[in-house]
Amino acid sequence: MAALVTYFQLFSILHIVFFLTVPTRSVVMASPPAVKGAYSSDPTTFPPSAVDTSLFTHIYYAFLMPTYVTYKFDISSSTALELSNFTTTLRQKNPPPATLFSIGGGGSDSNLFSRMASKPTSRKAFITSAMEVARKFNFDGMDLDWEYPSTPKDMKNLARLFKEWRRAIDIEAKATSRAPLLLTAAVYFSVDFFLDAVYRKFPVRSINQNLDWVNVMCYDYHGGWNTSFTGAPAALYDSKSNVSTSYGLGSWIEAGADRTKLVMGLPLYGRTWQLKDPNFHEIGSAAVAVGPGDAGVLTFVEVEEFNKKNGAVIIHDMDSVSTYSYAGTTWVGYDDDITATLKIGFAQALGIRGYFFWALGSDSQWKISRQASRAWILGE
Ligand SMILES: *[C@@H]1O[C@H](CO)[C@@H](O)[C@H](O)[C@H]1NC(C)=O
Ligand SMILES: *[C@@H]1O[C@H](CO)[C@@H](O)[C@H](O)[C@H]1NC(C)=O
Ligand SMILES: *[C@@H]1O[C@H](CO)[C@@H](O)[C@H](O)[C@H]1NC(C)=O
């Protein structure tokens, strides 16, 4: 264990870095309450009853999908039980977090969303059905995780979808005298897909006007899809490329996104590689394959187990603001409580709304979630 520098020393170092590099603004001005979110990807193995709700303001059920033909939600009886259980259980907790269900996800069919968003009739069917699900199962809101709109036309249609969705929410809230449903979306780390052959950019105006906030997925920068080199999967800074959280969040702000509508994603998992030569173990060292874990992914719990079992060397890299560990030829890039907390400081200095985790149940005894929650309060 390389606890050479204490958490508080690191925190001071990063604060100095902020003054040099980040256009800060006052964080004492009146702003909407902070978002401390988390997605629940597996309510069966990690039930809602196990959530320490003192650490989160919003819990997302992941995921539901509309059907191919009608774009409506067809909820099976077992899913219906799970949804009821999810919202009922969380609502009974102290404090009760807000609940949302998320639509889509990384493994879902992007073309389905593209088709749905392309026509007013299918957008309407989708929106109406999503709102019915939300009310029927007592959710406080809905989240769209379309990964990803793939053309400029998709982005235009996404803007229309958000606008019509917001209008439907307002109308329903007025008609029923209930609090309007929340509407959020999970989005790419950068406002535009600058790495792809087909350039497209998220509809920032529509997002500002119609969404409560967006969950910016500030992770998966490097992983098992490129086994040639190790990389920090969620680097805050990268001196050699724009694939970093500081660049990504900066791109959203530069494009005009309202800071109170931006929520920074934090991964509760690491990505692994097999080093080509165990003597070269920096970030960016040559690798030959993925390391342990399904497709080279280990939850934070599993990373800690790996480190302990193998006596891994743990490094807090202050250039990237990320953590990595290595033992023999195995290399793991991740965030622990120290680097996650430093990123929280960065997010607060930017004046954004909050942070969220992917995913609940991967933390080790709430270690990262608790430090993050404390850090956000400390800065306010
Ligand atoms: C929810 O499911 C759990 C088991 O997963 C069960 O113990 C609990 O009683 C259920 N709660 C409700 C409110 O149905
Ligand atoms: C793998 O990553 C390296 C370093 O970031 C990059 O130069 C290379 O082009 C990538 N290879 C592939 C196949 O993406
Ligand atoms: C990063 O993006 C900026 C524009 O936002 C560009 O000027 C710069 O060349 C990019 N840097 C790299 C390393 O690609």
Tab-separated table of C-alpha atoms and ligand atoms in Angstrom:
chain	number	residue	atom	x	y	z
A	1	MET	CA	0.000	0.000	0.000
A	2	ALA	CA	1.457	3.339	-1.024
A	3	ALA	CA	-0.201	5.770	1.339
A	4	LEU	CA	2.694	8.202	1.054
A	5	VAL	CA	0.616	11.307	0.634
A	6	THR	CA	-2.426	11.806	2.812
A	7	TYR	CA	-5.852	12.535	1.478
A	8	PHE	CA	-5.727	16.089	2.823
A	9	GLN	CA	-2.387	16.790	1.198
A	10	LEU	CA	-3.742	15.534	-2.109
A	11	PHE	CA	-6.793	17.657	-1.691
A	12	SER	CA	-4.685	20.793	-1.172
A	13	ILE	CA	-2.541	19.951	-4.162
A	14	LEU	CA	-5.568	19.690	-6.351
A	15	HIS	CA	-7.059	22.895	-5.067
A	16	ILE	CA	-3.891	24.693	-6.066
A	17	VAL	CA	-4.179	23.088	-9.487
A	18	PHE	CA	-7.741	24.417	-9.768
A	19	PHE	CA	-6.657	27.985	-9.233
A	20	LEU	CA	-4.141	27.639	-11.997
A	21	THR	CA	-6.231	25.815	-14.571
A	22	VAL	CA	-9.951	26.073	-13.944
A	23	PRO	CA	-11.987	29.220	-14.418
A	24	THR	CA	-13.601	29.059	-10.988
A	25	ARG	CA	-16.769	30.810	-9.990
A	26	SER	CA	-18.396	31.338	-6.691
A	27	VAL	CA	-20.010	28.177	-5.429
A	28	VAL	CA	-21.888	30.000	-2.662
A	29	MET	CA	-24.437	31.504	-5.054
A	30	ALA	CA	-27.945	30.082	-4.832
A	31	SER	CA	-28.151	26.888	-6.827
A	32	PRO	CA	-30.508	23.930	-6.974
A	33	PRO	CA	-29.786	21.126	-4.498
A	34	ALA	CA	-26.858	18.838	-5.306
A	35	VAL	CA	-27.408	15.571	-7.134
A	36	LYS	CA	-25.689	12.506	-5.664
A	37	GLY	CA	-26.975	9.806	-7.951
A	38	ALA	CA	-26.390	6.117	-8.520
A	39	TYR	CA	-27.645	3.582	-11.033
A	40	SER	CA	-28.888	0.267	-9.733
A	41	SER	CA	-28.069	-2.240	-12.436
A	42	ASP	CA	-28.858	-5.414	-10.578
A	43	PRO	CA	-31.705	-5.191	-8.048
A	44	THR	CA	-31.695	-8.980	-7.593
A	45	THR	CA	-28.137	-9.395	-6.311
A	46	PHE	CA	-28.001	-5.932	-4.782
A	47	PRO	CA	-31.539	-5.225	-3.520
A	48	PRO	CA	-32.830	-1.699	-2.854
A	49	SER	CA	-33.112	-2.628	0.830
A	50	ALA	CA	-29.287	-2.767	0.977
A	51	VAL	CA	-28.792	0.839	-0.187
A	52	ASP	CA	-27.412	3.325	2.348
A	53	THR	CA	-29.734	6.124	1.270
A	54	SER	CA	-27.970	8.726	3.400
A	55	LEU	CA	-25.339	8.800	0.635
A	56	PHE	CA	-27.578	9.374	-2.400
A	57	THR	CA	-30.266	11.805	-3.467
A	58	HIS	CA	-31.399	9.929	-6.611
A	59	ILE	CA	-31.433	6.202	-7.365
A	60	TYR	CA	-31.905	4.985	-10.932
A	61	TYR	CA	-33.409	1.638	-11.848
A	62	ALA	CA	-31.460	0.329	-14.888
A	63	PHE	CA	-32.874	-0.501	-17.401
A	64	LEU	CA	-36.228	-0.708	-19.179
A	65	MET	CA	-36.675	-0.953	-22.952
A	66	PRO	CA	-39.677	-0.070	-25.106
A	67	THR	CA	-40.881	-2.669	-27.615
A	68	TYR	CA	-39.684	-2.685	-31.214
A	69	VAL	CA	-42.996	-2.154	-32.935
A	70	THR	CA	-45.026	0.198	-30.789
A	71	TYR	CA	-42.253	1.962	-28.814
A	72	LYS	CA	-44.387	1.431	-25.723
A	73	PHE	CA	-43.305	-0.346	-22.565
A	74	ASP	CA	-44.618	-3.844	-22.141
A	75	ILE	CA	-43.810	-4.676	-18.524
A	76	SER	CA	-43.814	-8.376	-17.604
A	77	SER	CA	-45.343	-9.425	-14.298
A	78	SER	CA	-41.930	-10.248	-12.805
A	79	THR	CA	-40.535	-6.845	-13.841
A	80	ALA	CA	-43.668	-5.196	-12.460
A	81	LEU	CA	-42.988	-6.804	-9.082
A	82	GLU	CA	-39.377	-5.691	-9.196
A	83	LEU	CA	-40.330	-2.102	-10.052
A	84	SER	CA	-42.933	-1.903	-7.280
A	85	ASN	CA	-40.515	-3.393	-4.837
A	86	PHE	CA	-37.797	-0.940	-5.931
A	87	THR	CA	-39.790	2.240	-5.372
A	88	THR	CA	-41.675	0.974	-2.310
A	89	THR	CA	-38.540	-0.213	-0.558
A	90	LEU	CA	-36.587	2.969	-1.269
A	91	ARG	CA	-39.464	5.211	-0.275
A	92	GLN	CA	-39.623	3.507	3.117
A	93	LYS	CA	-35.955	4.184	3.804
A	94	ASN	CA	-34.668	7.081	5.866
A	95	PRO	CA	-34.017	9.363	4.106
A	96	PRO	CA	-36.025	8.358	1.044
A	97	PRO	CA	-34.123	9.129	-2.176
A	98	ALA	CA	-35.912	10.147	-5.363
A	99	THR	CA	-36.298	7.248	-7.791
A	100	LEU	CA	-36.053	7.260	-11.576
A	101	PHE	CA	-36.043	4.488	-14.127
A	102	SER	CA	-33.539	4.570	-16.925
A	103	ILE	CA	-34.439	3.647	-20.489
A	104	GLY	CA	-31.920	1.948	-22.777
A	105	GLY	CA	-28.347	1.415	-21.557
A	106	GLY	CA	-25.006	0.636	-23.127
A	107	GLY	CA	-26.106	-2.734	-24.458
A	108	SER	CA	-29.404	-1.585	-25.954
A	109	ASP	CA	-30.376	-1.174	-29.597
A	110	SER	CA	-29.507	2.368	-30.644
A	111	ASN	CA	-31.500	2.012	-33.901
A	112	LEU	CA	-34.718	1.505	-32.003
A	113	PHE	CA	-34.316	4.934	-30.417
A	114	SER	CA	-33.343	6.431	-33.736
A	115	ARG	CA	-36.559	5.150	-35.352
A	116	MET	CA	-38.727	6.103	-32.387
A	117	ALA	CA	-37.352	9.659	-32.277
A	118	SER	CA	-37.764	10.182	-36.022
A	119	LYS	CA	-41.574	10.521	-36.069
A	120	PRO	CA	-44.019	12.608	-34.016
A	121	THR	CA	-46.408	9.645	-33.617
A	122	SER	CA	-43.800	7.240	-32.277
A	123	ARG	CA	-42.303	9.926	-30.028
A	124	LYS	CA	-45.753	10.494	-28.583
A	125	ALA	CA	-46.418	6.785	-28.022
A	126	PHE	CA	-43.051	6.409	-26.312
A	127	ILE	CA	-43.446	9.476	-24.092
A	128	THR	CA	-47.002	8.607	-23.047
A	129	SER	CA	-46.064	5.044	-22.204
A	130	ALA	CA	-42.938	6.071	-20.240
A	131	MET	CA	-45.008	8.482	-18.154
A	132	GLU	CA	-47.605	5.800	-17.490
A	133	VAL	CA	-44.884	3.472	-16.232
A	134	ALA	CA	-43.474	6.220	-14.014
A	135	ARG	CA	-46.832	6.966	-12.382
A	136	LYS	CA	-47.996	3.353	-12.176
A	137	PHE	CA	-44.889	2.250	-10.308
A	138	ASN	CA	-44.449	5.433	-8.285
A	139	PHE	CA	-41.200	6.688	-9.763
A	140	ASP	CA	-40.232	10.344	-9.413
A	141	GLY	CA	-38.801	10.516	-12.889
A	142	MET	CA	-37.419	9.055	-16.099
A	143	ASP	CA	-33.961	8.902	-17.654
A	144	LEU	CA	-33.034	8.261	-21.273
A	145	ASP	CA	-29.773	6.387	-21.843
A	146	TRP	CA	-29.623	6.220	-25.638
A	147	GLU	CA	-26.066	5.099	-26.453
A	148	TYR	CA	-25.763	6.841	-28.773
A	149	PRO	CA	-27.483	9.064	-31.286
A	150	SER	CA	-25.285	8.338	-34.300
A	151	THR	CA	-26.048	11.087	-36.812
A	152	PRO	CA	-26.748	14.839	-36.746
A	153	LYS	CA	-30.342	13.947	-37.643
A	154	ASP	CA	-30.620	11.746	-34.554
A	155	MET	CA	-29.476	14.716	-32.493
A	156	LYS	CA	-32.145	16.956	-34.038
A	157	ASN	CA	-34.792	14.373	-33.286
A	158	LEU	CA	-33.453	14.001	-29.743
A	159	ALA	CA	-33.977	17.745	-29.258
A	160	ARG	CA	-37.594	17.377	-30.422
A	161	LEU	CA	-38.133	14.353	-28.191
A	162	PHE	CA	-36.947	16.269	-25.116
A	163	LYS	CA	-39.161	19.235	-25.960
A	164	GLU	CA	-42.286	17.132	-26.424
A	165	TRP	CA	-41.478	15.047	-23.350
A	166	ARG	CA	-41.155	18.159	-21.190
A	167	ARG	CA	-44.429	19.541	-22.540
A	168	ALA	CA	-46.209	16.264	-21.755
A	169	ILE	CA	-44.735	16.275	-18.236
A	170	ASP	CA	-45.909	19.839	-17.588
A	171	ILE	CA	-49.399	19.111	-18.860
A	172	GLU	CA	-49.714	15.958	-16.765
A	173	ALA	CA	-48.426	17.677	-13.620
A	174	LYS	CA	-50.953	20.488	-14.006
A	175	ALA	CA	-53.823	18.142	-14.734
A	176	THR	CA	-53.114	15.916	-11.742
A	177	SER	CA	-51.730	18.549	-9.342
A	178	ARG	CA	-48.713	16.320	-8.760
A	179	ALA	CA	-45.055	17.286	-8.754
A	180	PRO	CA	-43.765	17.145	-12.346
A	181	LEU	CA	-41.836	13.987	-13.164
A	182	LEU	CA	-38.083	14.443	-13.406
A	183	LEU	CA	-36.512	14.055	-16.831
A	184	THR	CA	-32.797	13.330	-17.214
A	185	ALA	CA	-30.521	11.692	-19.777
A	186	ALA	CA	-27.208	9.865	-19.717
A	187	VAL	CA	-24.841	11.377	-22.280
A	188	TYR	CA	-21.343	11.004	-23.752
A	189	PHE	CA	-18.417	12.471	-21.792
A	190	SER	CA	-17.974	15.171	-24.443
A	191	VAL	CA	-20.705	17.362	-25.941
A	192	ASP	CA	-19.641	16.193	-29.403
A	193	PHE	CA	-18.349	12.930	-30.843
A	194	PHE	CA	-15.021	14.373	-31.886
A	195	LEU	CA	-13.346	10.951	-32.116
A	196	ASP	CA	-15.861	9.446	-34.547
A	197	ALA	CA	-16.014	9.547	-38.345
A	198	VAL	CA	-19.566	10.925	-38.181
A	199	TYR	CA	-19.420	14.193	-36.287
A	200	ARG	CA	-22.476	15.101	-34.220
A	201	LYS	CA	-23.186	17.196	-31.189
A	202	PHE	CA	-25.771	16.971	-28.417
A	203	PRO	CA	-28.642	19.504	-28.571
A	204	VAL	CA	-27.489	21.711	-25.702
A	205	ARG	CA	-30.301	24.264	-26.064
A	206	SER	CA	-32.990	21.619	-25.832
A	207	ILE	CA	-31.203	20.029	-22.883
A	208	ASN	CA	-31.015	23.368	-21.036
A	209	GLN	CA	-34.687	24.051	-21.678
A	210	ASN	CA	-36.228	20.638	-21.189
A	211	LEU	CA	-34.151	18.370	-18.960
A	212	ASP	CA	-33.601	18.550	-15.223
A	213	TRP	CA	-29.988	17.533	-15.844
A	214	VAL	CA	-27.764	15.188	-17.833
A	215	ASN	CA	-25.590	12.430	-16.367
A	216	VAL	CA	-22.282	12.873	-18.195
A	217	MET	CA	-20.613	9.463	-18.510
A	218	CYS	CA	-17.050	10.447	-17.597
A	219	TYR	CA	-15.574	6.956	-17.930
A	220	ASP	CA	-14.653	4.160	-20.358
A	221	TYR	CA	-11.919	6.301	-21.951
A	222	HIS	CA	-9.661	3.243	-22.221
A	223	GLY	CA	-10.460	-0.434	-21.912
A	224	GLY	CA	-10.371	-3.933	-23.293
A	225	TRP	CA	-11.230	-2.754	-26.824
A	226	ASN	CA	-7.620	-1.592	-27.058
A	227	THR	CA	-5.264	-4.154	-25.548
A	228	SER	CA	-2.081	-2.506	-26.892
A	229	PHE	CA	-1.701	-0.019	-24.060
A	230	THR	CA	-2.841	0.482	-20.495
A	231	GLY	CA	-4.897	3.611	-19.868
A	232	ALA	CA	-6.667	5.463	-17.078
A	233	PRO	CA	-10.310	4.550	-17.754
A	234	ALA	CA	-11.653	7.746	-16.217
A	235	ALA	CA	-8.716	10.179	-16.203
A	236	LEU	CA	-9.503	13.680	-15.012
A	237	TYR	CA	-6.589	15.027	-17.053
A	238	ASP	CA	-4.708	13.714	-20.081
A	239	SER	CA	-1.803	15.791	-21.333
A	240	LYS	CA	-1.676	13.899	-24.646
A	241	SER	CA	-5.314	13.795	-25.722
A	242	ASN	CA	-8.738	15.281	-25.173
A	243	VAL	CA	-10.098	12.027	-23.827
A	244	SER	CA	-10.505	13.142	-20.231
A	245	THR	CA	-13.136	14.327	-17.795
A	246	SER	CA	-11.737	17.868	-17.600
A	247	TYR	CA	-11.950	18.188	-21.385
A	248	GLY	CA	-15.371	16.509	-21.582
A	249	LEU	CA	-17.086	18.611	-18.935
A	250	GLY	CA	-15.318	21.691	-20.298
A	251	SER	CA	-16.713	20.959	-23.770
A	252	TRP	CA	-20.260	20.858	-22.401
A	253	ILE	CA	-19.787	24.178	-20.619
A	254	GLU	CA	-18.146	25.788	-23.629
A	255	ALA	CA	-21.080	24.660	-25.783
A	256	GLY	CA	-23.410	26.596	-23.481
A	257	ALA	CA	-24.695	23.874	-21.180
A	258	ASP	CA	-26.089	25.318	-17.972
A	259	ARG	CA	-23.687	24.217	-15.228
A	260	THR	CA	-26.566	23.271	-12.953
A	261	LYS	CA	-27.658	20.753	-15.595
A	262	LEU	CA	-24.366	18.833	-15.588
A	263	VAL	CA	-23.750	15.839	-13.331
A	264	MET	CA	-20.362	14.096	-13.445
A	265	GLY	CA	-20.177	10.315	-13.746
A	266	LEU	CA	-17.808	8.278	-11.582
A	267	PRO	CA	-17.101	4.586	-12.203
A	268	LEU	CA	-17.224	2.119	-9.334
A	269	TYR	CA	-15.238	-0.327	-11.442
A	270	GLY	CA	-11.783	-0.713	-12.909
A	271	ARG	CA	-10.389	-1.993	-16.201
A	272	THR	CA	-7.547	-4.474	-16.417
A	273	TRP	CA	-4.685	-5.324	-18.776
A	274	GLN	CA	-1.854	-7.829	-18.997
A	275	LEU	CA	1.427	-5.922	-19.264
A	276	LYS	CA	3.883	-6.793	-22.011
A	277	ASP	CA	6.761	-6.293	-19.583
A	278	PRO	CA	6.095	-6.123	-15.819
A	279	ASN	CA	8.938	-3.610	-15.482
A	280	PHE	CA	6.961	-1.044	-17.478
A	281	HIS	CA	3.856	-0.322	-15.471
A	282	GLU	CA	3.058	3.358	-15.939
A	283	ILE	CA	-0.194	4.578	-17.487
A	284	GLY	CA	0.193	4.034	-21.234
A	285	SER	CA	2.603	1.086	-20.922
A	286	ALA	CA	2.554	-1.644	-23.563
A	287	ALA	CA	0.033	-4.410	-22.938
A	288	VAL	CA	-0.855	-7.642	-24.690
A	289	ALA	CA	-4.348	-8.596	-23.511
A	290	VAL	CA	-7.054	-7.779	-21.030
A	291	GLY	CA	-6.453	-8.861	-17.460
A	292	PRO	CA	-8.836	-10.458	-14.950
A	293	GLY	CA	-12.569	-9.825	-14.995
A	294	ASP	CA	-15.274	-10.249	-17.587
A	295	ALA	CA	-13.915	-8.343	-20.639
A	296	GLY	CA	-11.281	-6.938	-18.285
A	297	VAL	CA	-13.753	-5.286	-15.917
A	298	LEU	CA	-13.534	-5.591	-12.131
A	299	THR	CA	-15.859	-3.904	-9.663
A	300	PHE	CA	-14.161	-1.759	-7.032
A	301	VAL	CA	-14.800	-4.538	-4.487
A	302	GLU	CA	-12.999	-6.978	-6.782
A	303	VAL	CA	-10.128	-4.547	-7.400
A	304	GLU	CA	-9.558	-4.271	-3.660
A	305	GLU	CA	-9.668	-8.056	-3.338
A	306	PHE	CA	-7.194	-8.396	-6.193
A	307	ASN	CA	-4.842	-5.829	-4.651
A	308	LYS	CA	-4.907	-7.492	-1.256
A	309	LYS	CA	-4.574	-11.051	-2.475
A	310	ASN	CA	-1.659	-10.234	-4.782
A	311	GLY	CA	0.071	-7.596	-2.701
A	312	ALA	CA	-0.361	-5.161	-5.598
A	313	VAL	CA	1.462	-1.833	-5.696
A	314	ILE	CA	-1.120	0.968	-5.606
A	315	ILE	CA	-0.330	4.307	-7.228
A	316	HIS	CA	-2.322	7.529	-6.997
A	317	ASP	CA	-1.324	9.253	-10.198
A	318	MET	CA	-1.644	13.009	-9.801
A	319	ASP	CA	-1.087	13.843	-13.480
A	320	SER	CA	-4.231	12.040	-14.581
A	321	VAL	CA	-5.922	12.095	-11.145
A	322	SER	CA	-6.603	8.367	-11.189
A	323	THR	CA	-5.511	5.240	-9.379
A	324	TYR	CA	-3.788	2.176	-10.742
A	325	SER	CA	-2.340	-0.974	-9.272
A	326	TYR	CA	-0.132	-3.732	-10.570
A	327	ALA	CA	1.079	-7.138	-9.490
A	328	GLY	CA	3.260	-9.186	-11.806
A	329	THR	CA	1.933	-8.599	-15.312
A	330	THR	CA	-1.573	-7.614	-14.195
A	331	TRP	CA	-2.430	-3.905	-14.331
A	332	VAL	CA	-5.675	-2.293	-13.123
A	333	GLY	CA	-6.827	1.282	-13.812
A	334	TYR	CA	-9.585	2.601	-11.514
A	335	ASP	CA	-10.571	5.230	-8.985
A	336	ASP	CA	-10.514	4.699	-5.252
A	337	ASP	CA	-11.897	6.959	-2.539
A	338	ILE	CA	-8.916	9.312	-2.828
A	339	THR	CA	-9.010	9.994	-6.573
A	340	ALA	CA	-12.819	9.951	-6.699
A	341	THR	CA	-12.846	12.604	-3.985
A	342	LEU	CA	-10.351	14.744	-5.884
A	343	LYS	CA	-12.674	14.638	-8.877
A	344	ILE	CA	-15.544	15.710	-6.638
A	345	GLY	CA	-13.463	18.760	-5.759
A	346	PHE	CA	-12.958	19.455	-9.452
A	347	ALA	CA	-16.696	19.152	-10.141
A	348	GLN	CA	-17.514	21.561	-7.334
A	349	ALA	CA	-14.928	24.060	-8.506
A	350	LEU	CA	-16.592	23.931	-11.940
A	351	GLY	CA	-19.906	24.744	-10.259
A	352	ILE	CA	-21.779	21.774	-11.704
A	353	ARG	CA	-24.795	20.132	-10.106
A	354	GLY	CA	-23.370	16.927	-8.688
A	355	TYR	CA	-22.144	13.450	-9.448
A	356	PHE	CA	-23.435	9.971	-10.055
A	357	PHE	CA	-22.030	6.447	-9.862
A	358	TRP	CA	-22.201	3.475	-12.148
A	359	ALA	CA	-23.162	1.316	-10.356
A	360	LEU	CA	-24.628	0.642	-6.931
A	361	GLY	CA	-23.350	-2.530	-5.336
A	362	SER	CA	-19.816	-2.252	-6.766
A	363	ASP	CA	-18.506	-0.039	-4.000
A	364	SER	CA	-16.616	-1.631	-1.118
A	365	GLN	CA	-18.496	-0.976	2.144
A	366	TRP	CA	-19.651	2.405	0.692
A	367	LYS	CA	-16.033	3.605	0.887
A	368	ILE	CA	-16.087	5.742	-2.276
A	369	SER	CA	-19.754	6.737	-1.986
A	370	ARG	CA	-19.237	7.965	1.574
A	371	GLN	CA	-16.077	9.963	0.845
A	372	ALA	CA	-17.730	11.519	-2.197
A	373	SER	CA	-20.810	12.499	-0.249
A	374	ARG	CA	-18.746	14.021	2.556
A	375	ALA	CA	-16.472	15.850	0.155
A	376	TRP	CA	-19.363	17.506	-1.639
A	377	ILE	CA	-20.755	18.860	1.635
A	378	LEU	CA	-17.320	20.033	2.814
A	379	GLY	CA	-16.953	22.274	-0.189
A	380	GLU	CA	-20.311	23.984	0.107
B	1	LIG	C1	-38.795	-6.763	-2.019
B	1	LIG	O1	-38.064	-7.918	-2.324
B	1	LIG	C2	-37.313	-8.437	-1.239
B	1	LIG	C3	-36.514	-9.629	-1.752
B	1	LIG	O2	-35.792	-9.264	-2.872
B	1	LIG	C4	-38.237	-8.828	-0.107
B	1	LIG	O3	-37.482	-9.281	0.976
B	1	LIG	C5	-39.055	-7.624	0.285
B	1	LIG	O4	-40.010	-8.009	1.242
B	1	LIG	C6	-39.778	-7.016	-0.896
B	1	LIG	N1	-40.386	-5.760	-0.479
B	1	LIG	C7	-41.571	-5.379	-0.881
B	1	LIG	C8	-42.047	-4.035	-0.352
B	1	LIG	O5	-42.279	-6.019	-1.645
B	2	LIG	C1	-4.730	2.005	-28.890
B	2	LIG	O1	-4.342	3.090	-28.070
B	2	LIG	C2	-3.188	3.757	-28.534
B	2	LIG	C3	-2.786	4.782	-27.484
B	2	LIG	O2	-3.874	5.536	-27.051
B	2	LIG	C4	-3.437	4.352	-29.916
B	2	LIG	O3	-2.282	4.989	-30.385
B	2	LIG	C5	-3.871	3.236	-30.867
B	2	LIG	O4	-4.236	3.801	-32.098
B	2	LIG	C6	-5.057	2.478	-30.289
B	2	LIG	N1	-5.336	1.326	-31.124
B	2	LIG	C7	-6.566	1.013	-31.498
B	2	LIG	C8	-6.693	-0.241	-32.303
B	2	LIG	O5	-7.533	1.686	-31.212
B	3	LIG	C1	-8.246	19.212	-28.057
B	3	LIG	O1	-9.326	19.979	-28.539
B	3	LIG	C2	-8.981	21.303	-28.932
B	3	LIG	C3	-10.276	21.988	-29.346
B	3	LIG	O2	-11.256	21.860	-28.392
B	3	LIG	C4	-7.982	21.278	-30.047
B	3	LIG	O3	-7.587	22.596	-30.366
B	3	LIG	C5	-6.759	20.464	-29.635
B	3	LIG	O4	-5.888	20.320	-30.722
B	3	LIG	C6	-7.170	19.090	-29.137
B	3	LIG	N1	-6.011	18.399	-28.591
B	3	LIG	C7	-5.654	17.155	-28.962
B	3	LIG	C8	-4.449	16.610	-28.296
B	3	LIG	O5	-6.297	16.507	-29.767
